[in-house]
Coordinates of C-alpha atoms in Angstrom, one line a residue:
M1 CA -137.6 134.0 110.6
R2 CA -134.0 132.7 111.1
V3 CA -130.6 135.5 110.6
F4 CA -127.7 135.1 110.4
D5 CA -124.0 137.1 110.7
F6 CA -121.8 135.5 107.4
D7 CA -118.3 135.6 107.5
G8 CA -117.4 133.7 110.5
T9 CA -120.8 132.4 111.5
I10 CA -121.3 130.5 107.9
Y11 CA -118.0 131.2 106.1
K12 CA -115.0 130.4 107.4
G13 CA -113.4 133.4 107.5
E14 CA -113.5 136.5 106.4
S15 CA -115.2 136.5 102.8
L16 CA -114.0 140.1 101.5
F17 CA -110.7 139.9 103.0
D18 CA -110.1 136.4 101.6
L19 CA -111.7 138.2 98.0
Y20 CA -108.7 140.7 98.5
L21 CA -106.0 138.4 98.4
F22 CA -107.9 136.5 96.2
S23 CA -107.9 139.3 93.2
V24 CA -104.4 140.3 94.0
R25 CA -103.7 137.1 91.6
Y26 CA -105.0 139.1 88.8
E27 CA -104.2 142.5 89.5
P28 CA -101.1 142.6 92.2
R29 CA -101.3 146.4 92.0
V30 CA -104.1 146.2 94.8
L31 CA -101.4 144.6 97.1
K32 CA -100.5 148.2 97.7
Y33 CA -103.5 148.0 99.8
I34 CA -102.3 145.1 102.0
A35 CA -102.0 147.3 105.4
P36 CA -104.6 149.5 105.7
V37 CA -107.3 146.1 104.4
A38 CA -105.9 144.3 107.6
Q39 CA -105.9 147.7 110.0
C40 CA -109.7 147.4 108.9
G41 CA -109.8 143.7 109.3
I42 CA -108.3 143.4 112.6
R43 CA -109.8 147.0 114.6
Y44 CA -113.0 145.2 113.5
K45 CA -112.5 142.0 115.1
T46 CA -111.5 143.1 117.9
G47 CA -114.4 145.5 118.5
H48 CA -112.1 149.1 118.3
A49 CA -113.5 150.4 114.9
E50 CA -115.8 153.2 115.1
L51 CA -118.3 153.5 112.4
Q52 CA -117.0 156.9 111.0
T53 CA -113.5 155.9 111.5
M54 CA -114.1 152.1 109.5
E55 CA -116.6 154.6 106.7
R56 CA -113.7 157.3 105.9
K57 CA -110.7 154.9 106.3
L58 CA -112.3 151.6 104.4
G59 CA -114.0 154.3 102.6
R60 CA -110.9 155.7 100.9
V61 CA -109.5 151.9 100.1
I62 CA -112.9 150.8 98.6
H63 CA -112.3 153.7 96.2
R64 CA -108.7 153.1 94.8
Y65 CA -109.3 149.5 95.0
L66 CA -112.9 149.6 92.3
Q67 CA -110.5 152.1 90.2
D68 CA -107.9 150.2 89.9
I69 CA -110.1 146.8 88.9
D70 CA -111.5 148.8 86.1
A71 CA -108.1 149.8 84.7
S72 CA -106.8 146.5 84.8
K73 CA -106.1 144.7 81.8
R74 CA -105.9 141.5 83.3
V75 CA -109.3 141.6 85.0
A76 CA -110.9 142.8 81.5
R77 CA -109.9 139.3 80.4
L78 CA -111.6 137.9 83.0
C79 CA -114.8 139.4 82.5
G80 CA -114.8 138.3 78.8
S81 CA -114.6 135.0 79.9
N82 CA -117.8 135.6 82.0
P83 CA -120.7 136.7 79.4
S84 CA -123.4 136.2 82.0
P85 CA -121.9 139.2 85.0
T86 CA -124.2 138.7 88.6
V87 CA -125.2 142.1 88.0
P88 CA -126.8 144.0 85.4
S89 CA -124.7 146.5 83.6
K90 CA -125.1 150.2 80.9
R91 CA -122.6 149.2 78.0
G92 CA -120.2 152.0 78.0
D93 CA -121.0 153.0 81.5
P94 CA -117.4 153.3 83.0
V95 CA -118.6 152.4 86.3
A96 CA -120.1 149.6 85.8
A97 CA -117.4 148.4 83.9
S98 CA -115.8 148.2 87.2
H99 CA -118.7 146.6 88.8
A100 CA -118.6 144.1 85.8
G101 CA -115.3 143.0 87.0
L102 CA -115.5 143.1 90.7
N103 CA -118.5 140.4 89.6
A104 CA -115.8 138.7 87.8
L105 CA -113.8 138.2 90.3
S106 CA -116.7 137.5 93.0
E107 CA -117.9 134.5 90.7
A108 CA -114.1 133.1 90.1
F109 CA -113.8 133.8 94.0
W110 CA -117.0 131.9 94.8
N111 CA -115.8 129.1 92.1
R112 CA -113.4 128.5 94.4
K113 CA -114.3 129.3 98.1
F114 CA -117.9 128.0 97.9
H115 CA -116.6 124.8 99.9
K116 CA -115.6 127.4 102.5
I117 CA -119.3 127.5 103.6
K118 CA -119.6 125.8 107.2
A119 CA -121.6 121.9 107.0
W120 CA -123.5 122.9 109.7
Y121 CA -125.7 125.6 108.0
Q122 CA -128.6 124.3 105.9
P123 CA -130.0 127.4 104.2
Q124 CA -134.3 127.8 104.3
P125 CA -136.0 129.9 102.3
D126 CA -137.0 133.0 104.2
D127 CA -133.5 133.0 105.9
V128 CA -132.3 135.9 105.9
I129 CA -128.2 137.4 105.7
V130 CA -127.0 140.8 108.2
T131 CA -123.5 141.2 107.2
A132 CA -120.8 143.8 107.2
S133 CA -119.4 142.9 104.1
F134 CA -120.4 143.8 100.7
D135 CA -123.2 143.4 98.4
L136 CA -122.1 143.1 95.2
T137 CA -119.5 140.4 96.9
V138 CA -121.7 138.0 99.2
G139 CA -124.8 139.0 97.2
D140 CA -123.3 136.0 95.2
A141 CA -122.6 133.7 97.7
C142 CA -126.6 133.9 98.9
R143 CA -127.7 133.3 95.1
R144 CA -125.9 130.3 95.2
L145 CA -127.2 129.2 98.7
G146 CA -131.2 130.2 97.3
I147 CA -131.5 132.8 99.6
R148 CA -132.9 136.1 98.8
H149 CA -132.4 138.1 101.7
L150 CA -129.4 139.7 102.3
I151 CA -128.7 143.4 104.1
A152 CA -125.0 144.0 103.7
S153 CA -122.8 147.1 103.1
T154 CA -123.8 148.7 99.5
I155 CA -121.3 151.5 97.4
D156 CA -123.0 154.1 95.8
P157 CA -122.8 153.0 91.5
E158 CA -122.1 156.7 91.1
T159 CA -119.2 157.5 92.6
L160 CA -117.9 154.3 94.4
E161 CA -117.7 155.4 98.3
I162 CA -119.6 153.6 100.5
S163 CA -123.3 154.0 101.2
H164 CA -123.7 152.1 104.0
L165 CA -121.5 150.3 105.9
N166 CA -123.8 147.7 107.8
F167 CA -121.6 147.6 111.0
R168 CA -122.3 147.0 114.5
T169 CA -125.6 149.3 115.6
N170 CA -126.4 149.6 111.9
K171 CA -127.1 146.3 111.9
A172 CA -130.3 146.3 113.5
K173 CA -130.8 149.7 112.3
R174 CA -131.0 148.5 108.8
F175 CA -132.7 145.6 109.7
R176 CA -135.6 147.5 111.3
E177 CA -135.5 149.9 108.6
I178 CA -136.6 146.7 105.5
Y179 CA -138.8 144.4 108.3
G180 CA -140.4 146.8 110.7
P181 CA -140.9 147.4 114.1
D182 CA -142.7 144.9 114.6
A183 CA -140.2 141.9 113.1
V184 CA -139.9 138.7 115.0
I185 CA -136.3 137.0 115.0
D186 CA -137.0 133.4 116.1
E187 CA -133.2 132.4 115.6
F188 CA -129.8 134.6 115.5
Y189 CA -126.3 133.2 114.7
T190 CA -123.3 135.1 114.7
D191 CA -119.6 134.5 115.7
S192 CA -118.9 137.9 117.7
Y193 CA -120.7 139.5 120.8
H194 CA -120.2 143.0 118.6
D195 CA -123.5 141.7 117.4
Q196 CA -125.2 142.7 120.2
S197 CA -127.9 144.6 119.1
M198 CA -129.1 142.1 116.4
I199 CA -128.7 139.6 119.5
D200 CA -131.0 142.1 121.0
L201 CA -134.1 141.6 119.2
A202 CA -133.7 137.8 118.7
R203 CA -136.1 135.4 120.8
T204 CA -133.3 132.7 120.4
A205 CA -129.4 134.0 119.5
Y206 CA -126.4 131.2 119.3
L207 CA -122.5 131.7 119.3
V208 CA -121.0 130.5 116.7
K209 CA -117.5 129.1 116.9
G210 CA -115.8 126.7 114.4
N211 CA -119.1 124.4 113.7
R212 CA -120.2 124.5 116.9
L213 CA -123.5 126.8 118.1
I214 CA -123.6 127.6 122.1
R215 CA -127.2 129.2 122.8
I216 CA -126.3 132.3 124.7
K217 CA -130.1 133.7 124.5

């Protein structure tokens, strides 16, 4: 089994932050979240973010962001041009409407940014992606890559609150919950030692720097 981090590993950059910036062109109001979004991103990448703090701060931003996306007429028009959202929804459900908007944004985003998947990565059918980004956004990239196994952060469809933040040690915990205590990771790929809990589970591990792979275990 091969297991991969996503952002900075097989994607050049931070896909969630890139998607946020991309959404500004459709709904400029969400630019007001740039400061807390950037702060969370910096703390995450530098290893100074604690799980509970990230859940609280990022949760507030995500909730308000999705409300703005739900109310956006520009995003609604984008949904109208995309009659086949990537996540099925119930007609008339306001929560599903916000997900439809996010899905339409995600599809438009990946149409433009899929080229940022790094050239070194060649997907295989049993690959597993383990990421702190959200399944509603990374899921579209995985489908395009033919990857069926994704462990990501999730949002409660009823409350629009973060239901699981797949961050730091939560990655290994969630992996074990899904694949069991005896699952063997033959190869793990990441761009950061902050994924040490996943490195510990793997037989071999690689640190990804650009398109260069450095064996660290």
